[in-house]
PDB file of C-alpha atoms in Angstrom:
ATOM      1  CA  MET A   1     128.207 135.590 170.488  1.00 88.00           C
ATOM      2  CA  THR A   2     131.335 137.406 169.350  1.00 92.00           C
ATOM      3  CA  ARG A   3     132.533 140.696 170.776  1.00 92.00           C
ATOM      4  CA  ARG A   4     135.512 142.913 170.087  1.00 93.00           C
ATOM      5  CA  TYR A   5     137.160 144.891 172.862  1.00 92.00           C
ATOM      6  CA  ARG A   6     139.558 147.806 172.585  1.00 93.00           C
ATOM      7  CA  VAL A   7     142.397 147.263 175.033  1.00 93.00           C
ATOM      8  CA  ALA A   8     144.995 149.918 175.869  1.00 93.00           C
ATOM      9  CA  VAL A   9     148.494 148.602 176.511  1.00 91.00           C
ATOM     10  CA  GLU A  10     151.404 151.006 177.010  1.00 88.00           C
ATOM     11  CA  GLY A  11     149.642 153.811 175.177  1.00 90.00           C
ATOM     12  CA  GLN A  12     148.561 151.735 172.177  1.00 93.00           C
ATOM     13  CA  ILE A  13     145.052 150.442 171.416  1.00 95.00           C
ATOM     14  CA  HIS A  14     144.715 146.774 170.470  1.00 93.00           C
ATOM     15  CA  THR A  15     141.714 144.628 169.606  1.00 92.00           C
ATOM     16  CA  ALA A  16     140.816 141.487 171.523  1.00 92.00           C
ATOM     17  CA  VAL A  17     138.124 139.111 170.252  1.00 92.00           C
ATOM     18  CA  VAL A  18     135.954 137.282 172.782  1.00 92.00           C
ATOM     19  CA  SER A  19     133.621 134.583 171.482  1.00 91.00           C
ATOM     20  CA  ASP A  20     131.825 131.329 172.239  1.00 89.00           C
ATOM     21  CA  ASP A  21     132.170 130.441 168.539  1.00 89.00           C
ATOM     22  CA  ARG A  22     135.336 128.447 167.953  1.00 86.00           C
ATOM     23  CA  GLU A  23     135.423 129.416 164.305  1.00 89.00           C
ATOM     24  CA  ALA A  24     135.460 133.076 165.288  1.00 89.00           C
ATOM     25  CA  VAL A  25     138.269 132.429 167.781  1.00 87.00           C
ATOM     26  CA  LEU A  26     140.300 130.618 165.128  1.00 86.00           C
ATOM     27  CA  ALA A  27     139.656 133.410 162.626  1.00 90.00           C
ATOM     28  CA  ALA A  28     140.863 136.020 165.118  1.00 87.00           C
ATOM     29  CA  LYS A  29     143.981 133.982 165.804  1.00 85.00           C
ATOM     30  CA  ALA A  30     144.659 133.630 162.076  1.00 87.00           C
ATOM     31  CA  ALA A  31     144.260 137.410 161.700  1.00 90.00           C
ATOM     32  CA  GLY A  32     146.897 138.001 164.376  1.00 88.00           C
ATOM     33  CA  MET A  33     144.531 139.286 167.057  1.00 91.00           C
ATOM     34  CA  ALA A  34     144.404 138.359 170.718  1.00 91.00           C
ATOM     35  CA  SER A  35     141.368 136.222 171.515  1.00 90.00           C
ATOM     36  CA  VAL A  36     139.536 134.614 174.419  1.00 90.00           C
ATOM     37  CA  GLU A  37     137.159 131.685 174.193  1.00 89.00           C
ATOM     38  CA  VAL A  38     133.957 131.621 176.276  1.00 90.00           C
ATOM     39  CA  LEU A  39     133.514 127.991 177.303  1.00 85.00           C
ATOM     40  CA  GLY A  40     130.257 127.955 179.248  1.00 70.00           C
ATOM     41  CA  ARG A  41     128.021 128.895 176.321  1.00 51.00           C
ATOM     42  CA  SER A  42     129.431 126.097 174.164  1.00 48.00           C
ATOM     43  CA  GLY A  43     129.148 123.319 176.678  1.00 46.00           C
ATOM     44  CA  GLY A  44     132.401 123.847 178.590  1.00 46.00           C
ATOM     45  CA  GLY A  45     135.518 121.806 178.238  1.00 47.00           C
ATOM     46  CA  SER A  46     139.149 122.754 177.875  1.00 46.00           C
ATOM     47  CA  SER A  47     140.267 125.262 175.300  1.00 49.00           C
ATOM     48  CA  PHE A  48     143.210 124.382 173.074  1.00 52.00           C
ATOM     49  CA  LEU A  49     142.734 127.219 170.633  1.00 64.00           C
ATOM     50  CA  THR A  50     144.538 130.161 172.188  1.00 65.00           C
ATOM     51  CA  GLY A  51     145.225 129.138 175.769  1.00 69.00           C
ATOM     52  CA  TYR A  52     142.874 131.819 177.123  1.00 81.00           C
ATOM     53  CA  ALA A  53     139.316 131.076 178.166  1.00 83.00           C
ATOM     54  CA  VAL A  54     136.604 132.044 180.636  1.00 85.00           C
ATOM     55  CA  GLU A  55     133.582 130.005 181.678  1.00 85.00           C
ATOM     56  CA  ARG A  56     131.176 132.922 181.267  1.00 87.00           C
ATOM     57  CA  LEU A  57     131.332 136.347 179.672  1.00 87.00           C
ATOM     58  CA  GLU A  58     130.659 137.806 183.120  1.00 87.00           C
ATOM     59  CA  ASP A  59     134.005 136.366 184.288  1.00 85.00           C
ATOM     60  CA  LEU A  60     135.903 138.583 181.870  1.00 89.00           C
ATOM     61  CA  SER A  61     137.652 141.550 183.458  1.00 89.00           C
ATOM     62  CA  PRO A  62     139.628 144.469 181.979  1.00 91.00           C
ATOM     63  CA  GLU A  63     142.697 143.229 183.860  1.00 88.00           C
ATOM     64  CA  TYR A  64     142.430 139.759 182.303  1.00 87.00           C
ATOM     65  CA  LEU A  65     141.974 141.216 178.824  1.00 91.00           C
ATOM     66  CA  GLU A  66     145.072 143.353 179.254  1.00 91.00           C
ATOM     67  CA  GLN A  67     147.036 140.276 180.333  1.00 86.00           C
ATOM     68  CA  VAL A  68     145.845 138.344 177.277  1.00 89.00           C
ATOM     69  CA  VAL A  69     146.886 141.170 174.956  1.00 91.00           C
ATOM     70  CA  ARG A  70     150.232 141.549 176.709  1.00 90.00           C
ATOM     71  CA  ARG A  71     150.945 137.845 176.319  1.00 86.00           C
ATOM     72  CA  HIS A  72     149.881 138.043 172.668  1.00 88.00           C
ATOM     73  CA  LEU A  73     152.304 140.930 172.078  1.00 90.00           C
ATOM     74  CA  GLY A  74     155.134 139.284 173.985  1.00 87.00           C
ATOM     75  CA  LEU A  75     155.056 141.935 176.719  1.00 90.00           C
ATOM     76  CA  PRO A  76     155.561 141.112 180.406  1.00 93.00           C
ATOM     77  CA  TRP A  77     152.690 141.062 182.850  1.00 91.00           C
ATOM     78  CA  GLU A  78     152.913 143.551 185.686  1.00 92.00           C
ATOM     79  CA  ILE A  79     152.275 141.522 188.828  1.00 95.00           C
ATOM     80  CA  LEU A  80     152.151 144.224 191.502  1.00 96.00           C
ATOM     81  CA  ARG A  81     153.629 147.444 192.816  1.00 97.00           C
ATOM     82  CA  THR A  82     154.750 148.144 196.346  1.00 98.00           C
ATOM     83  CA  ARG A  83     155.794 151.466 197.825  1.00 97.00           C
ATOM     84  CA  ARG A  84     159.227 151.355 196.147  1.00 98.00           C
ATOM     85  CA  LEU A  85     159.200 148.335 193.837  1.00 98.00           C
ATOM     86  CA  LEU A  86     157.685 147.099 190.604  1.00 98.00           C
ATOM     87  CA  ILE A  87     157.353 143.328 190.315  1.00 98.00           C
ATOM     88  CA  ARG A  88     156.778 142.069 186.780  1.00 97.00           C
ATOM     89  CA  GLU A  89     157.537 139.089 184.615  1.00 96.00           C
ATOM     90  CA  PHE A  90     161.040 138.851 183.230  1.00 97.00           C
ATOM     91  CA  GLN A  91     161.408 139.875 179.602  1.00 95.00           C
ATOM     92  CA  PRO A  92     164.131 139.283 177.005  1.00 94.00           C
ATOM     93  CA  GLY A  93     166.947 141.739 177.643  1.00 95.00           C
ATOM     94  CA  ASP A  94     166.704 141.517 181.432  1.00 96.00           C
ATOM     95  CA  GLU A  95     169.449 138.889 181.382  1.00 95.00           C
ATOM     96  CA  THR A  96     172.008 141.646 180.786  1.00 94.00           C
ATOM     97  CA  GLN A  97     171.166 143.140 184.201  1.00 94.00           C
ATOM     98  CA  VAL A  98     171.413 139.920 186.218  1.00 93.00           C
ATOM     99  CA  PRO A  99     174.870 139.807 187.860  1.00 89.00           C
ATOM    100  CA  GLU A 100     176.976 136.763 188.622  1.00 82.00           C
ATOM    101  CA  ASP A 101     176.543 136.018 192.309  1.00 70.00           C
ATOM    102  CA  GLU A 102     178.220 133.317 194.349  1.00 52.00           C
ATOM    103  CA  GLU A 103     175.113 133.179 196.541  1.00 61.00           C
ATOM    104  CA  ALA A 104     172.774 132.535 193.615  1.00 57.00           C
ATOM    105  CA  GLY A 105     170.752 129.358 193.860  1.00 58.00           C
ATOM    106  CA  ARG A 106     170.458 126.407 191.550  1.00 59.00           C
ATOM    107  CA  GLY A 107     168.780 127.336 188.285  1.00 68.00           C
ATOM    108  CA  ASP A 108     169.761 131.006 188.419  1.00 80.00           C
ATOM    109  CA  GLU A 109     171.663 130.639 185.142  1.00 89.00           C
ATOM    110  CA  VAL A 110     168.249 130.706 183.449  1.00 92.00           C
ATOM    111  CA  PHE A 111     167.994 134.428 184.143  1.00 94.00           C
ATOM    112  CA  ARG A 112     171.466 135.232 182.756  1.00 93.00           C
ATOM    113  CA  ASP A 113     171.057 133.484 179.408  1.00 94.00           C
ATOM    114  CA  ARG A 114     168.826 134.959 176.681  1.00 95.00           C
ATOM    115  CA  GLU A 115     167.766 131.644 175.159  1.00 95.00           C
ATOM    116  CA  LEU A 116     167.047 130.001 178.517  1.00 95.00           C
ATOM    117  CA  LEU A 117     165.162 133.068 179.721  1.00 95.00           C
ATOM    118  CA  GLU A 118     162.944 133.125 176.635  1.00 93.00           C
ATOM    119  CA  ALA A 119     162.123 129.441 177.175  1.00 93.00           C
ATOM    120  CA  TYR A 120     161.319 130.148 180.843  1.00 94.00           C
ATOM    121  CA  ILE A 121     158.991 133.016 179.900  1.00 92.00           C
ATOM    122  CA  ARG A 122     157.200 130.864 177.341  1.00 86.00           C
ATOM    123  CA  CYS A 123     156.871 127.710 179.429  1.00 86.00           C
ATOM    124  CA  GLN A 124     156.671 128.854 183.065  1.00 90.00           C
ATOM    125  CA  TYR A 125     154.642 132.054 182.730  1.00 89.00           C
ATOM    126  CA  GLY A 126     152.613 130.832 179.781  1.00 78.00           C
ATOM    127  CA  PHE A 127     151.606 127.572 181.442  1.00 80.00           C
ATOM    128  CA  CYS A 128     151.389 128.444 185.151  1.00 85.00           C
ATOM    129  CA  GLY A 129     150.764 132.188 185.146  1.00 86.00           C
ATOM    130  CA  TYR A 130     153.298 132.586 187.966  1.00 94.00           C
ATOM    131  CA  GLY A 131     156.986 131.977 188.564  1.00 96.00           C
ATOM    132  CA  ILE A 132     160.072 133.928 189.551  1.00 97.00           C
ATOM    133  CA  TRP A 133     159.623 137.579 188.610  1.00 98.00           C
ATOM    134  CA  ALA A 134     161.844 140.606 188.090  1.00 98.00           C
ATOM    135  CA  VAL A 135     162.045 143.097 190.963  1.00 98.00           C
ATOM    136  CA  LEU A 136     162.739 146.668 189.883  1.00 98.00           C
ATOM    137  CA  GLU A 137     163.093 149.963 191.687  1.00 98.00           C
ATOM    138  CA  GLN A 138     160.164 152.096 190.623  1.00 97.00           C
ATOM    139  CA  GLU A 139     162.187 155.311 190.843  1.00 96.00           C
ATOM    140  CA  THR A 140     165.105 154.182 188.663  1.00 97.00           C
ATOM    141  CA  GLY A 141     163.739 151.209 186.714  1.00 96.00           C
ATOM    142  CA  ILE A 142     166.845 149.228 187.702  1.00 97.00           C
ATOM    143  CA  LEU A 143     166.558 145.473 188.141  1.00 97.00           C
ATOM    144  CA  VAL A 144     167.526 144.908 191.786  1.00 97.00           C
ATOM    145  CA  GLY A 145     166.607 141.261 192.253  1.00 96.00           C
ATOM    146  CA  LYS A 146     164.074 138.561 191.619  1.00 96.00           C
ATOM    147  CA  ALA A 147     161.288 137.025 193.649  1.00 97.00           C
ATOM    148  CA  GLY A 148     158.185 134.938 193.163  1.00 97.00           C
ATOM    149  CA  VAL A 149     156.580 131.567 193.717  1.00 97.00           C
ATOM    150  CA  THR A 150     157.140 128.155 192.142  1.00 94.00           C
ATOM    151  CA  ASN A 151     155.704 124.702 192.732  1.00 91.00           C
ATOM    152  CA  LEU A 152     157.039 123.302 196.000  1.00 86.00           C
ATOM    153  CA  GLU A 153     159.598 120.527 195.716  1.00 76.00           C
ATOM    154  CA  TRP A 154     161.574 119.023 198.547  1.00 64.00           C
ATOM    155  CA  GLY A 155     165.068 117.596 198.286  1.00 50.00           C
ATOM    156  CA  PRO A 156     167.081 116.374 195.305  1.00 43.00           C
ATOM    157  CA  GLU A 157     164.525 113.694 194.517  1.00 47.00           C
ATOM    158  CA  GLY A 158     161.921 116.394 193.869  1.00 48.00           C
ATOM    159  CA  THR A 159     159.166 114.885 195.996  1.00 47.00           C
ATOM    160  CA  GLY A 160     156.271 117.279 196.372  1.00 50.00           C
ATOM    161  CA  GLU A 161     155.007 118.212 199.828  1.00 56.00           C
ATOM    162  CA  PRO A 162     152.142 118.875 199.932  1.00 62.00           C
ATOM    163  CA  GLU A 163     150.503 118.541 196.513  1.00 67.00           C
ATOM    164  CA  GLY A 164     149.670 121.887 194.901  1.00 73.00           C
ATOM    165  CA  ALA A 165     151.648 123.973 197.390  1.00 85.00           C
ATOM    166  CA  LEU A 166     153.825 126.883 196.323  1.00 92.00           C
ATOM    167  CA  GLU A 167     157.289 127.878 197.469  1.00 93.00           C
ATOM    168  CA  LEU A 168     158.292 131.508 197.978  1.00 95.00           C
ATOM    169  CA  GLY A 169     161.736 132.477 196.749  1.00 94.00           C
ATOM    170  CA  TYR A 170     163.678 135.718 196.507  1.00 94.00           C
ATOM    171  CA  HIS A 171     167.176 137.002 195.746  1.00 94.00           C
ATOM    172  CA  ILE A 172     168.113 140.656 196.047  1.00 95.00           C
ATOM    173  CA  PHE A 173     171.351 141.449 194.243  1.00 94.00           C
ATOM    174  CA  ARG A 174     174.250 142.482 196.455  1.00 92.00           C
ATOM    175  CA  PRO A 175     174.405 146.250 195.641  1.00 92.00           C
ATOM    176  CA  TRP A 176     170.777 146.723 196.716  1.00 95.00           C
ATOM    177  CA  ARG A 177     170.712 144.776 199.954  1.00 93.00           C
ATOM    178  CA  ARG A 178     170.052 146.247 203.397  1.00 93.00           C
ATOM    179  CA  LYS A 179     167.278 148.430 201.991  1.00 96.00           C
ATOM    180  CA  GLY A 180     164.384 146.184 203.004  1.00 96.00           C
ATOM    181  CA  TYR A 181     163.649 145.234 199.398  1.00 98.00           C
ATOM    182  CA  GLY A 182     163.452 141.501 200.126  1.00 97.00           C
ATOM    183  CA  LEU A 183     160.864 141.979 202.848  1.00 97.00           C
ATOM    184  CA  GLU A 184     158.876 144.494 200.793  1.00 98.00           C
ATOM    185  CA  ALA A 185     158.814 142.283 197.694  1.00 98.00           C
ATOM    186  CA  CYS A 186     157.851 139.134 199.594  1.00 98.00           C
ATOM    187  CA  GLN A 187     155.087 140.901 201.515  1.00 97.00           C
ATOM    188  CA  GLY A 188     153.547 142.035 198.247  1.00 98.00           C
ATOM    189  CA  ILE A 189     153.849 138.592 196.679  1.00 98.00           C
ATOM    190  CA  LEU A 190     152.177 136.882 199.641  1.00 97.00           C
ATOM    191  CA  VAL A 191     149.233 139.286 199.395  1.00 96.00           C
ATOM    192  CA  TRP A 192     149.055 138.556 195.656  1.00 96.00           C
ATOM    193  CA  CYS A 193     149.005 134.800 196.357  1.00 94.00           C
ATOM    194  CA  ARG A 194     146.205 135.248 198.879  1.00 93.00           C
ATOM    195  CA  ASP A 195     144.159 137.338 196.464  1.00 92.00           C
ATOM    196  CA  GLN A 196     144.685 134.758 193.690  1.00 90.00           C
ATOM    197  CA  GLY A 197     143.709 131.867 195.959  1.00 89.00           C
ATOM    198  CA  LEU A 198     147.170 130.308 195.589  1.00 89.00           C
ATOM    199  CA  LEU A 199     147.614 128.756 199.023  1.00 85.00           C
ATOM    200  CA  PRO A 200     149.387 127.413 201.021  1.00 87.00           C
ATOM    201  CA  VAL A 201     152.748 129.081 200.543  1.00 92.00           C
ATOM    202  CA  TYR A 202     155.918 127.490 201.927  1.00 92.00           C
ATOM    203  CA  ALA A 203     159.508 128.646 202.090  1.00 92.00           C
ATOM    204  CA  LYS A 204     162.800 126.783 202.582  1.00 88.00           C
ATOM    205  CA  THR A 205     166.170 127.936 203.803  1.00 87.00           C
ATOM    206  CA  ASP A 206     169.370 126.477 205.180  1.00 83.00           C
ATOM    207  CA  ALA A 207     169.399 126.356 208.955  1.00 77.00           C
ATOM    208  CA  SER A 208     172.667 128.311 208.935  1.00 81.00           C
ATOM    209  CA  ASN A 209     171.136 131.243 207.029  1.00 85.00           C
ATOM    210  CA  GLU A 210     169.997 133.297 209.992  1.00 88.00           C
ATOM    211  CA  ALA A 211     169.132 136.383 207.932  1.00 89.00           C
ATOM    212  CA  SER A 212     166.796 134.416 205.654  1.00 91.00           C
ATOM    213  CA  ALA A 213     165.148 132.642 208.596  1.00 90.00           C
ATOM    214  CA  ALA A 214     164.615 135.988 210.357  1.00 93.00           C
ATOM    215  CA  LEU A 215     163.009 137.487 207.232  1.00 94.00           C
ATOM    216  CA  LEU A 216     160.640 134.519 206.944  1.00 94.00           C
ATOM    217  CA  ARG A 217     159.574 134.926 210.550  1.00 93.00           C
ATOM    218  CA  LYS A 218     158.872 138.631 209.889  1.00 95.00           C
ATOM    219  CA  LEU A 219     156.640 137.528 207.017  1.00 96.00           C
ATOM    220  CA  GLY A 220     154.583 135.340 209.365  1.00 94.00           C
ATOM    221  CA  PHE A 221     156.070 131.931 208.544  1.00 94.00           C
ATOM    222  CA  HIS A 222     156.565 129.320 211.222  1.00 90.00           C
ATOM    223  CA  LEU A 223     158.770 126.240 211.238  1.00 86.00           C
ATOM    224  CA  ALA A 224     157.004 123.118 209.984  1.00 81.00           C
ATOM    225  CA  ASP A 225     159.793 120.613 209.332  1.00 79.00           C
ATOM    226  CA  GLN A 226     163.547 120.094 209.213  1.00 78.00           C
ATOM    227  CA  ARG A 227     165.452 117.726 206.923  1.00 73.00           C
ATOM    228  CA  TYR A 228     168.912 117.014 205.607  1.00 69.00           C
ATOM    229  CA  SER A 229     169.434 117.199 201.845  1.00 60.00           C
ATOM    230  CA  GLY A 230     171.780 114.214 201.635  1.00 60.00           C
ATOM    231  CA  SER A 231     175.323 115.456 202.052  1.00 56.00           C
ATOM    232  CA  GLY A 232     174.254 119.097 202.238  1.00 60.00           C
ATOM    233  CA  PRO A 233     173.350 121.260 205.239  1.00 62.00           C
ATOM    234  CA  GLN A 234     170.120 120.970 207.150  1.00 70.00           C
ATOM    235  CA  ARG A 235     167.123 122.575 205.461  1.00 76.00           C
ATOM    236  CA  ASP A 236     164.254 124.202 207.354  1.00 81.00           C
ATOM    237  CA  LEU A 237     160.747 124.139 205.902  1.00 81.00           C
ATOM    238  CA  PHE A 238     158.598 127.107 206.847  1.00 85.00           C
ATOM    239  CA  VAL A 239     154.868 127.355 206.245  1.00 85.00           C
ATOM    240  CA  ARG A 240     152.748 130.485 206.330  1.00 80.00           C
ATOM    241  CA  ASN A 241     149.382 130.526 208.069  1.00 67.00           C
ATOM    242  CA  TYR A 242     146.543 132.708 206.737  1.00 65.00           C
TER     243      TYR A 242
END
């Protein structure tokens, strides 16, 4: 079974090949077309051909096909829209809009360096399908911050707690604070996580950061644990109940 689908992305029509025949999938890849392998009809197992697969043809959705084509074209996935914000994957060029900020967390240099950002897009989004995303004003298209979810790690040793849990993170750039963008973005992301079955979601903040702790409580988090990160300040671990 091999089918071709016409997929519209940003006003252009592209072809995506969907097949349970590995030769057909390889041929589509060689021809420069986006492709999806159907695993169930060929006995299941992991796909190493294109990175995109469904168990059954019935599992294929227009949204998934658009994502596959977007990834094939090197275009960012749109994650969600809120009343005022667009949350999408970062794309090359966004690094020019990310300001230096003394409050930025560890690892934020990734989003200010073109080469590091391209590696992050390829490895984090391509492998996990989630990560830290760009937050833009819908009205202006301006990048106002970043927010998303990553695999939960605790402390400098990087010990996971619990296994498979996600950590919510956000950073609204200074000129766009006090507009409620952090709350609005995080609310949308938590709904997205629930809809995707990506639970539980945790969040961490320094005990001294009262504004961050207050925002987490507004989002429905409650305090689960407190620890010291070696010589650093006390860290609070919040967990969200669904």
